[in-house]
mmCIF file of C-alpha atoms and ligand atoms in Angstrom:
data_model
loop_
_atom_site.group_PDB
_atom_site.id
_atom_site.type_symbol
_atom_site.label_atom_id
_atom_site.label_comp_id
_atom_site.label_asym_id
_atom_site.label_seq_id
_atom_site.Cartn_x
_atom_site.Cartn_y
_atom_site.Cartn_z
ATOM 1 C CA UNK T 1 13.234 6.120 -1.892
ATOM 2 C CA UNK T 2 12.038 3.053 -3.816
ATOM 3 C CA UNK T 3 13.704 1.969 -7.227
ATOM 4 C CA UNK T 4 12.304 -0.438 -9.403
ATOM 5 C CA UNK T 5 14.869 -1.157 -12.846
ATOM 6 C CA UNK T 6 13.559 -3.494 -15.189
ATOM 7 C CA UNK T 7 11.569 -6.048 -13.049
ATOM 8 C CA UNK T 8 9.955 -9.042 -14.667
ATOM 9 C CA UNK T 9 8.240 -11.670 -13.429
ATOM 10 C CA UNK T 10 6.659 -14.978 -15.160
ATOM 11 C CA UNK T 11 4.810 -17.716 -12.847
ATOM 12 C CA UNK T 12 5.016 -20.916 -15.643
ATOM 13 C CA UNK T 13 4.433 -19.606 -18.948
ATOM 14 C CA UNK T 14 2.784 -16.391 -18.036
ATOM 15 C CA UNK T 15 4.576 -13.067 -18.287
ATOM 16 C CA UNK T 16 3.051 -10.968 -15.432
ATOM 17 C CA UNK T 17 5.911 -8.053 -15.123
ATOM 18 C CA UNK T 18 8.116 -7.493 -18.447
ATOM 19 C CA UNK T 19 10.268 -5.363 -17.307
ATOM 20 C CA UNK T 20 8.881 -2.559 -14.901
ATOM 21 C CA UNK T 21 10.706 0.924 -14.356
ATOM 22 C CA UNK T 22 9.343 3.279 -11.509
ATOM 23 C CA UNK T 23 10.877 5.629 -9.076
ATOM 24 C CA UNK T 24 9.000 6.569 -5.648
ATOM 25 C CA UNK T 25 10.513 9.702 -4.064
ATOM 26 C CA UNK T 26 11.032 10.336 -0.387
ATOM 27 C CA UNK T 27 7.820 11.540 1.095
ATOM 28 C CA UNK T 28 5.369 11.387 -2.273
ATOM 29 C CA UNK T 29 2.133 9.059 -2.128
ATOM 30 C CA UNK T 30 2.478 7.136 -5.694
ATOM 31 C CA UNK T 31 -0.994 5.911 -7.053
ATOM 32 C CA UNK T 32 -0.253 2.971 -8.766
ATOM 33 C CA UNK T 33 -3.381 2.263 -11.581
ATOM 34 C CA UNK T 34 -3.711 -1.041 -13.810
ATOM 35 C CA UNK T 35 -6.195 -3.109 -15.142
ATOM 36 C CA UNK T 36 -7.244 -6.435 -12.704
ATOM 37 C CA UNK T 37 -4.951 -8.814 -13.130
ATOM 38 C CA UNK T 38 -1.833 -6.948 -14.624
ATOM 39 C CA UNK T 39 0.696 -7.727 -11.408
ATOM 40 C CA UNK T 40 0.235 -4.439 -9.534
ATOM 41 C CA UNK T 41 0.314 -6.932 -6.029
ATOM 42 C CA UNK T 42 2.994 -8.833 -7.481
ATOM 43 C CA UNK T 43 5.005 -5.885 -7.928
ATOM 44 C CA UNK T 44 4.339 -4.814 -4.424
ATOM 45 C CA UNK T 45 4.910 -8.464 -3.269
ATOM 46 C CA UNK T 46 8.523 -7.839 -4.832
ATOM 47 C CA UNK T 47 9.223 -4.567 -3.094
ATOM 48 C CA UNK T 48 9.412 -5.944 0.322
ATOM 49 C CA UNK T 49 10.692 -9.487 -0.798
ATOM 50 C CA UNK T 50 8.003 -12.070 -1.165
ATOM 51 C CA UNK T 51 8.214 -12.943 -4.441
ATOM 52 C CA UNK T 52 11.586 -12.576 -5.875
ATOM 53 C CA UNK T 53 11.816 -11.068 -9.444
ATOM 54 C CA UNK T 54 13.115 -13.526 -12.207
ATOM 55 C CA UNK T 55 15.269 -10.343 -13.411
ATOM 56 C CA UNK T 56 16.017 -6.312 -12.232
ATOM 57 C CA UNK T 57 16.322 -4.726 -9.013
ATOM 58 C CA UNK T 58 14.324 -3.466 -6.335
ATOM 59 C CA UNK T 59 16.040 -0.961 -3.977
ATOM 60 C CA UNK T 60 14.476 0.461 -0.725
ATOM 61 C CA UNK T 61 16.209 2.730 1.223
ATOM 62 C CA UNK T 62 19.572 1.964 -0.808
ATOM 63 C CA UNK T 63 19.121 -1.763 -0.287
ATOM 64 C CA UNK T 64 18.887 -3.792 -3.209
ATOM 65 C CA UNK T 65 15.782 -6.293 -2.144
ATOM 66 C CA UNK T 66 16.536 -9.271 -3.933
ATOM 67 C CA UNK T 67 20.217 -9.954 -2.701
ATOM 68 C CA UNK T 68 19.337 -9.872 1.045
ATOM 69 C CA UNK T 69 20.177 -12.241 3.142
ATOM 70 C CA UNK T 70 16.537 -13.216 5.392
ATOM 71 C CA UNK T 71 17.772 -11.060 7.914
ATOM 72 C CA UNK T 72 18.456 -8.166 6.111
ATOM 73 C CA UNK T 73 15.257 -8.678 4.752
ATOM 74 C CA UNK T 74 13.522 -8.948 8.113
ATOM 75 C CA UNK T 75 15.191 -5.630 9.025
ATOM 76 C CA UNK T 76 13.912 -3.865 6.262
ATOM 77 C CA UNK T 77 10.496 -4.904 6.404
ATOM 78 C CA UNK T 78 10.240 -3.200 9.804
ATOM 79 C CA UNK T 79 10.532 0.000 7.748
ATOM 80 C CA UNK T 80 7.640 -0.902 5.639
ATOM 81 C CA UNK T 81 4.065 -1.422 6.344
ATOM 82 C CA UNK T 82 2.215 -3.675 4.267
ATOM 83 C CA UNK T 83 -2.204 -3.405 3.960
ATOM 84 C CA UNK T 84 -3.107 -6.357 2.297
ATOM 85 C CA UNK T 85 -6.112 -6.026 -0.162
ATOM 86 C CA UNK T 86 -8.139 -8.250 1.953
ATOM 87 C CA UNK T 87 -7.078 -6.866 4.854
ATOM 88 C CA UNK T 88 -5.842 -10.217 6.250
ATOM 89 C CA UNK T 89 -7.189 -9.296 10.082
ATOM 90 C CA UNK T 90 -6.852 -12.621 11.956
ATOM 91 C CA UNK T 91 -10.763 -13.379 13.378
ATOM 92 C CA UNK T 92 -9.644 -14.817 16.336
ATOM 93 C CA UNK T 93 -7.959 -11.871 17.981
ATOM 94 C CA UNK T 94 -9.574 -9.153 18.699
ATOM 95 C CA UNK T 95 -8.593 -5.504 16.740
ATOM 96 C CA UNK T 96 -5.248 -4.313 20.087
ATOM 97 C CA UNK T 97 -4.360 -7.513 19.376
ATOM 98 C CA UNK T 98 -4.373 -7.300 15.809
ATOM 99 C CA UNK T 99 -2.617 -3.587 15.684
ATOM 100 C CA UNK T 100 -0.168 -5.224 18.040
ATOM 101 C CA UNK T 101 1.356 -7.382 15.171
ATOM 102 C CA UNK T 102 2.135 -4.417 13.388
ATOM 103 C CA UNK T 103 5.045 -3.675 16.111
ATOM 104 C CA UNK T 104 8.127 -5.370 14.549
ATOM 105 C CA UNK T 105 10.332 -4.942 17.010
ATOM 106 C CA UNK T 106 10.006 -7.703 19.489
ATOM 107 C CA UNK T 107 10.967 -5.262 22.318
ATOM 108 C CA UNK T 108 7.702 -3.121 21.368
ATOM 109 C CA UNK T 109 5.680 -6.176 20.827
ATOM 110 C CA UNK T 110 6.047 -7.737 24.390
ATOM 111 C CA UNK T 111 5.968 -4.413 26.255
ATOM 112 C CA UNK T 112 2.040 -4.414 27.376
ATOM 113 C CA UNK T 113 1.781 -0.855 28.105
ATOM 114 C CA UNK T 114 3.989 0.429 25.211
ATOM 115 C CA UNK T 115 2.155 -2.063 22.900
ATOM 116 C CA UNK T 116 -1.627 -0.573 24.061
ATOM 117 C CA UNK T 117 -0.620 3.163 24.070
ATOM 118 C CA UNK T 118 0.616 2.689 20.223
ATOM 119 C CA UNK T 119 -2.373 0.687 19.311
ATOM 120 C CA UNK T 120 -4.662 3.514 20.962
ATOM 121 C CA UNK T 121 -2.706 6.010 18.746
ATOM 122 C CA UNK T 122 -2.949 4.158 15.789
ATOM 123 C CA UNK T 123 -7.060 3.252 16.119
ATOM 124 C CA UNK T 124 -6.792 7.377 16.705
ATOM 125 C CA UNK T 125 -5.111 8.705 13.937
ATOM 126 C CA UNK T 126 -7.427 6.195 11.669
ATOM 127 C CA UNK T 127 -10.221 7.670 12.699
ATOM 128 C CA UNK T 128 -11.837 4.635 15.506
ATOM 129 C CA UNK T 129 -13.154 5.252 19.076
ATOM 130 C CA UNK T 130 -10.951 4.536 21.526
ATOM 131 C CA UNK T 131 -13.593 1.321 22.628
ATOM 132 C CA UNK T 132 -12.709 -0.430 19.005
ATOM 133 C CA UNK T 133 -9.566 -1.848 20.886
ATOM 134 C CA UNK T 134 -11.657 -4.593 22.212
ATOM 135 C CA UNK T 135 -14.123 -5.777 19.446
ATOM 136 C CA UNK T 136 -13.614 -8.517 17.461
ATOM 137 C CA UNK T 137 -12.914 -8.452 13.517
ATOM 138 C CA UNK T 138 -16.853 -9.633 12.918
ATOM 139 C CA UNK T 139 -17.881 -6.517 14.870
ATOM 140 C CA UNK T 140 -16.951 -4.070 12.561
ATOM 141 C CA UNK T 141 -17.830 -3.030 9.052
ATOM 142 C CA UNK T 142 -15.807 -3.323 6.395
ATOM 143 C CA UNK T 143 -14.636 0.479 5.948
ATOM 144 C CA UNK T 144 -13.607 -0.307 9.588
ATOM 145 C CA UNK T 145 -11.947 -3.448 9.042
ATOM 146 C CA UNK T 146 -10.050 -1.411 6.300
ATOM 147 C CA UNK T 147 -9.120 0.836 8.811
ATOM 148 C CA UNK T 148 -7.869 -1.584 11.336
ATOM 149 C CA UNK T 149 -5.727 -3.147 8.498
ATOM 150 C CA UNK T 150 -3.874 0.607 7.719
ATOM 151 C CA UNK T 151 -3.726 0.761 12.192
ATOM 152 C CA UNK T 152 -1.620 -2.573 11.867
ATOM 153 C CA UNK T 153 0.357 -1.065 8.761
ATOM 154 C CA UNK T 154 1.272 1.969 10.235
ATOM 155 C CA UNK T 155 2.087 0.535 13.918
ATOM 156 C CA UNK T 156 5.781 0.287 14.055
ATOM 157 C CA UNK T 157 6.159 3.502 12.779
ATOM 158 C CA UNK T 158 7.229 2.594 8.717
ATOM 159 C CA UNK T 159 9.022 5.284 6.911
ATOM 160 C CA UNK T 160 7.237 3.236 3.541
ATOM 161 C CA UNK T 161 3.423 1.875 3.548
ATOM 162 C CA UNK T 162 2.481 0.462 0.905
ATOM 163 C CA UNK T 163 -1.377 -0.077 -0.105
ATOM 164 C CA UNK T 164 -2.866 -3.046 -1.745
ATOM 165 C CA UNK T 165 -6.400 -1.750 -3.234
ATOM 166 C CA UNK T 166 -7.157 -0.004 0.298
ATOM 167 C CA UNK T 167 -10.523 0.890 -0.516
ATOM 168 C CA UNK T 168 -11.771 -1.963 -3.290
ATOM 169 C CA UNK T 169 -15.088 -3.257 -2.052
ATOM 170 C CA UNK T 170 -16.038 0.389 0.033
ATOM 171 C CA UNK T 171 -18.768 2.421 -0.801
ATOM 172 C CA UNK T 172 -17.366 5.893 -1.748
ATOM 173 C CA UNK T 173 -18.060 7.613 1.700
ATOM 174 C CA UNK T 174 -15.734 4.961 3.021
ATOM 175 C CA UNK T 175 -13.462 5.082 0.103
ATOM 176 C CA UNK T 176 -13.124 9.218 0.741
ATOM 177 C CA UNK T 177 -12.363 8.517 4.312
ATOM 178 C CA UNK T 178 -9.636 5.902 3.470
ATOM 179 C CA UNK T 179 -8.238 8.235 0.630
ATOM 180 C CA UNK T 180 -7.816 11.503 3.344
ATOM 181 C CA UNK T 181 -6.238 8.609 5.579
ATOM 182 C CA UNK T 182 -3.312 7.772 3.368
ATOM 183 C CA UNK T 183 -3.187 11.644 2.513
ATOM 184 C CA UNK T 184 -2.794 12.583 6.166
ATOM 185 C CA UNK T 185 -0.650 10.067 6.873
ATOM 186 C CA UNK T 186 1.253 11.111 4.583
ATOM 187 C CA UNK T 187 1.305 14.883 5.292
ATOM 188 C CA UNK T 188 1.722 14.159 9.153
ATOM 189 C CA UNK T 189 3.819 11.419 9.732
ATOM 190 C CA UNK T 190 5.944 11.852 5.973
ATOM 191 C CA UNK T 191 5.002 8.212 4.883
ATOM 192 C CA UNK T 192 6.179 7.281 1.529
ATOM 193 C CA UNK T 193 3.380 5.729 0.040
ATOM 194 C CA UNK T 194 2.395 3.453 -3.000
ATOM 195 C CA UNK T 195 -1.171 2.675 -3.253
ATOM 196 C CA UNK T 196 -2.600 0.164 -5.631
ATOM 197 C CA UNK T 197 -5.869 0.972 -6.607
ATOM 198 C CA UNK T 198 -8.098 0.595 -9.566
ATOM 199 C CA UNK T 199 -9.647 3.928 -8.088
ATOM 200 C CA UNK T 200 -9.079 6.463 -10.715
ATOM 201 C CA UNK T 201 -10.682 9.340 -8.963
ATOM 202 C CA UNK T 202 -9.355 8.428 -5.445
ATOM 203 C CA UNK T 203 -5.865 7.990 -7.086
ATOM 204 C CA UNK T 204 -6.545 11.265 -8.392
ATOM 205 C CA UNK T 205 -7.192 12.681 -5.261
ATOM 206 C CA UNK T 206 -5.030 11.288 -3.020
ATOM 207 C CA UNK T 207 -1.394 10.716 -4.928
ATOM 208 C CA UNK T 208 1.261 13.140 -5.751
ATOM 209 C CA UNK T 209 2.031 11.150 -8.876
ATOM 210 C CA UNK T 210 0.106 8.599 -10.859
ATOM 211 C CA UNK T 211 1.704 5.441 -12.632
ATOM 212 C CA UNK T 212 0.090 2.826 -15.186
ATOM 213 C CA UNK T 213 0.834 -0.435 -14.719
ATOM 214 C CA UNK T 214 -0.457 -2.048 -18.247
ATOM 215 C CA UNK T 215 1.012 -5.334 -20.408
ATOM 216 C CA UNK T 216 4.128 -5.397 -17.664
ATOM 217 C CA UNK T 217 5.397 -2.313 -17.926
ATOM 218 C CA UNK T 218 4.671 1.267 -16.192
ATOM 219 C CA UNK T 219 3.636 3.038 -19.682
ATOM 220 C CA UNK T 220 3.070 6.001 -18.064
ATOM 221 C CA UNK T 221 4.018 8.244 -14.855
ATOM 222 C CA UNK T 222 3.056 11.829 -13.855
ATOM 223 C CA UNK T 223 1.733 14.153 -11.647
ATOM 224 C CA UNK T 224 -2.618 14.011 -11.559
ATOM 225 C CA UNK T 225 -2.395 17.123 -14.079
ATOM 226 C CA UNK T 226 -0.016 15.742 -16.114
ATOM 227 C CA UNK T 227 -2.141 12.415 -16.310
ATOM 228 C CA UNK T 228 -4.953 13.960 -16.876
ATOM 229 C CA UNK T 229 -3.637 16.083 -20.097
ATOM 230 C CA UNK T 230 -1.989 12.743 -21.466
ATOM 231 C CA UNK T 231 -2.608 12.570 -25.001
ATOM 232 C CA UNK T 232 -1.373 8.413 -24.882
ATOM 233 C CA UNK T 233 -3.769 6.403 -26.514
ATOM 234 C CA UNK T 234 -3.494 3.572 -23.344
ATOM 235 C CA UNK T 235 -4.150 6.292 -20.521
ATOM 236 C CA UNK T 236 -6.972 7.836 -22.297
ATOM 237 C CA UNK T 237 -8.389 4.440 -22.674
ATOM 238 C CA UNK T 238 -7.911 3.543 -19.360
ATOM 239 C CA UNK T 239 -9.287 6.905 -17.629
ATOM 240 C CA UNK T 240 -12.046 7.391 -19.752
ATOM 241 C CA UNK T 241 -14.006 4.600 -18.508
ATOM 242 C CA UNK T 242 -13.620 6.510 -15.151
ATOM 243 C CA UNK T 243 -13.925 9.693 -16.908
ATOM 244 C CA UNK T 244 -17.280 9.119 -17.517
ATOM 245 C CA UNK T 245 -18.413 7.946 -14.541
ATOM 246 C CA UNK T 246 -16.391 10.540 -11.976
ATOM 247 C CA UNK T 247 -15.377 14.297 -12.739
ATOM 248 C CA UNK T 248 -12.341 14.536 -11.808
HETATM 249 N N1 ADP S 301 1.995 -16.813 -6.644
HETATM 250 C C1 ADP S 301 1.453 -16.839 -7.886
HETATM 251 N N2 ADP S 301 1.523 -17.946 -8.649
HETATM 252 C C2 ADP S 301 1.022 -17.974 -9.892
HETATM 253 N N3 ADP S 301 0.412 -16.939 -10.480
HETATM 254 C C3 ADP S 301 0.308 -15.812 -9.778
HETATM 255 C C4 ADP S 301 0.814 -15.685 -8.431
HETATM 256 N N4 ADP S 301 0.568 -14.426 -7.997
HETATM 257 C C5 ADP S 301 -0.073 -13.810 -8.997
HETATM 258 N N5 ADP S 301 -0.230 -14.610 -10.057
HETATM 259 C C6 ADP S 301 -0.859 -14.230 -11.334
HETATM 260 O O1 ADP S 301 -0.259 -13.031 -11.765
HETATM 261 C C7 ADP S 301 -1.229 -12.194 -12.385
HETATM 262 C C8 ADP S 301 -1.202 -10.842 -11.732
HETATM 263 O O2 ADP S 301 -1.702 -10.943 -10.436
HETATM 264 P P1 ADP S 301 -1.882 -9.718 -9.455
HETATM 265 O O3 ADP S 301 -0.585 -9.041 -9.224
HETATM 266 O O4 ADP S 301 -2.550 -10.244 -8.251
HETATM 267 O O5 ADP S 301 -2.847 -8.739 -10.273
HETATM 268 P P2 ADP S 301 -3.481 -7.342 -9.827
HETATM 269 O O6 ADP S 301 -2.940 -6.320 -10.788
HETATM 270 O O7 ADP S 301 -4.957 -7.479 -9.993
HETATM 271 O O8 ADP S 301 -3.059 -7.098 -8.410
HETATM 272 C C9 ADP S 301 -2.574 -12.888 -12.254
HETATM 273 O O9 ADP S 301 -2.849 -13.531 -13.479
HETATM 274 C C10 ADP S 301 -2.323 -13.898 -11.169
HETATM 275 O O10 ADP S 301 -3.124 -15.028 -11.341
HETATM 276 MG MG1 MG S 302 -4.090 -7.076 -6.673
#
């Protein structure tokens, strides 16, 4: 479980997180929505440690995040699988090697046939031909690169992923692929998820509850139906703009 009490964050003079209050339960997929630019990576960025919160507490798995020492920290992070919104593939290796980063556990990481078996099941259960193992990043499209990314996440076996815009910049046959991804994972493997996403119909879709993220604080958290029959003047605002454009 993930508990986030009163987080804030400023960089200099600008108040990004004002104190944040969200719950993830065991085994739910939590869509987390917001305007560009509100903090929804920061607040990700605090869950497993990057940026430390000026005030609050994060706690994962009944660790409190910001007291850790580094190698508590390191040992949680191999519970949690991180897919960065650019996907953040390195060019120069090719996708096994890649996937093959995503094994935290050094023991994993320099076993050569443990460390290809795991990538083959990860490029399977995202959906890529066996043969994808070898191609370079440039290769592939960018649904697949997306793909690759959420391979990597999910490669030493994370009891959290979390999702950083996983299908911004994918047309919306990719996007539907990527959304039944985090579903099934999710359904098959029991992932507690958070996905950022400015998505509202894929967040719709895909999540078991829905949170706002909007002027620092989470104004508003539900289940899809209870979202969608929210009479608050911010998450109309916010979902009508998708409203029109998506029936959800
Ligand atoms: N390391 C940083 N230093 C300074 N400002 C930052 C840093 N990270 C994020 N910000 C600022 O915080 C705000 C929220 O950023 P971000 O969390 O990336 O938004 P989004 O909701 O789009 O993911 C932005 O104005 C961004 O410029
Ligand atoms: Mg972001």
């Amino acid at each position: 479980m993930i508990t986030i009490r009163d987080v804030a964050k400023r960089f200099g003079a600008q108040v990004v997180l004002d104190g944040v209050d969200l719950d993830v339960e065991e085994g739910e997929t939590l869509a987390l929505l917001g305007p560009s630019g509100t903090g929804k990576s920061v607040l990700l960025k605090t869950i497993i440690g990057l940026i430390r919160p000026d005030r609050g507490d994060i706690v994962v798995d009944g660790l409190s995040v910001p007291t850790l020492s580094r190698k508590a920290l390191a040992g949680l992070r191999r519970k949690i699988g991180y897919v960065f919104q650019n996907g953040a593939l390195f060019d120069s290796d090719d996708v096994f090697e890649n996937i093959r980063l995503g094994l935290t556990d050094p023991d994993q990481f320099n076993d050569a046939a443990f460390a290809q078996e795991r990538a083959a099941e990860c490029l399977r259960l995202v959906n890529l031909a066996p043969e994808t193992l070898q191609k370079m990043p440039s290769e592939l499209s960018g649904g697949m690169r997306k793909r690759v990314g959420i391979a990597r996440a999910i490669a030493g076996r994370p009891k959290y992923v979390l999702y950083d815009e996983p299908t911004s910049g994918l047309d919306p046959v990719n996007s539907d692929i990527i959304d039944g991804l985090i579903r099934r994972l999710n359904d098959e493997l029991g992932v507690t998820g958070i996905m950022v996403t400015h998505d509202v119909r894929g967040a719709f879709r895909t999540a078991d509850r829905i949170a706002l993220l909007t002027g620092g604080k989470v104004i508003a958290q539900g289940t899809p139906a209870e979202f969608r029959a929210s009479e608050d003047p911010q998450v109309r605002a916010f979902l009508e703009r998708d409203f029109a454009s998506a029936s959800i």
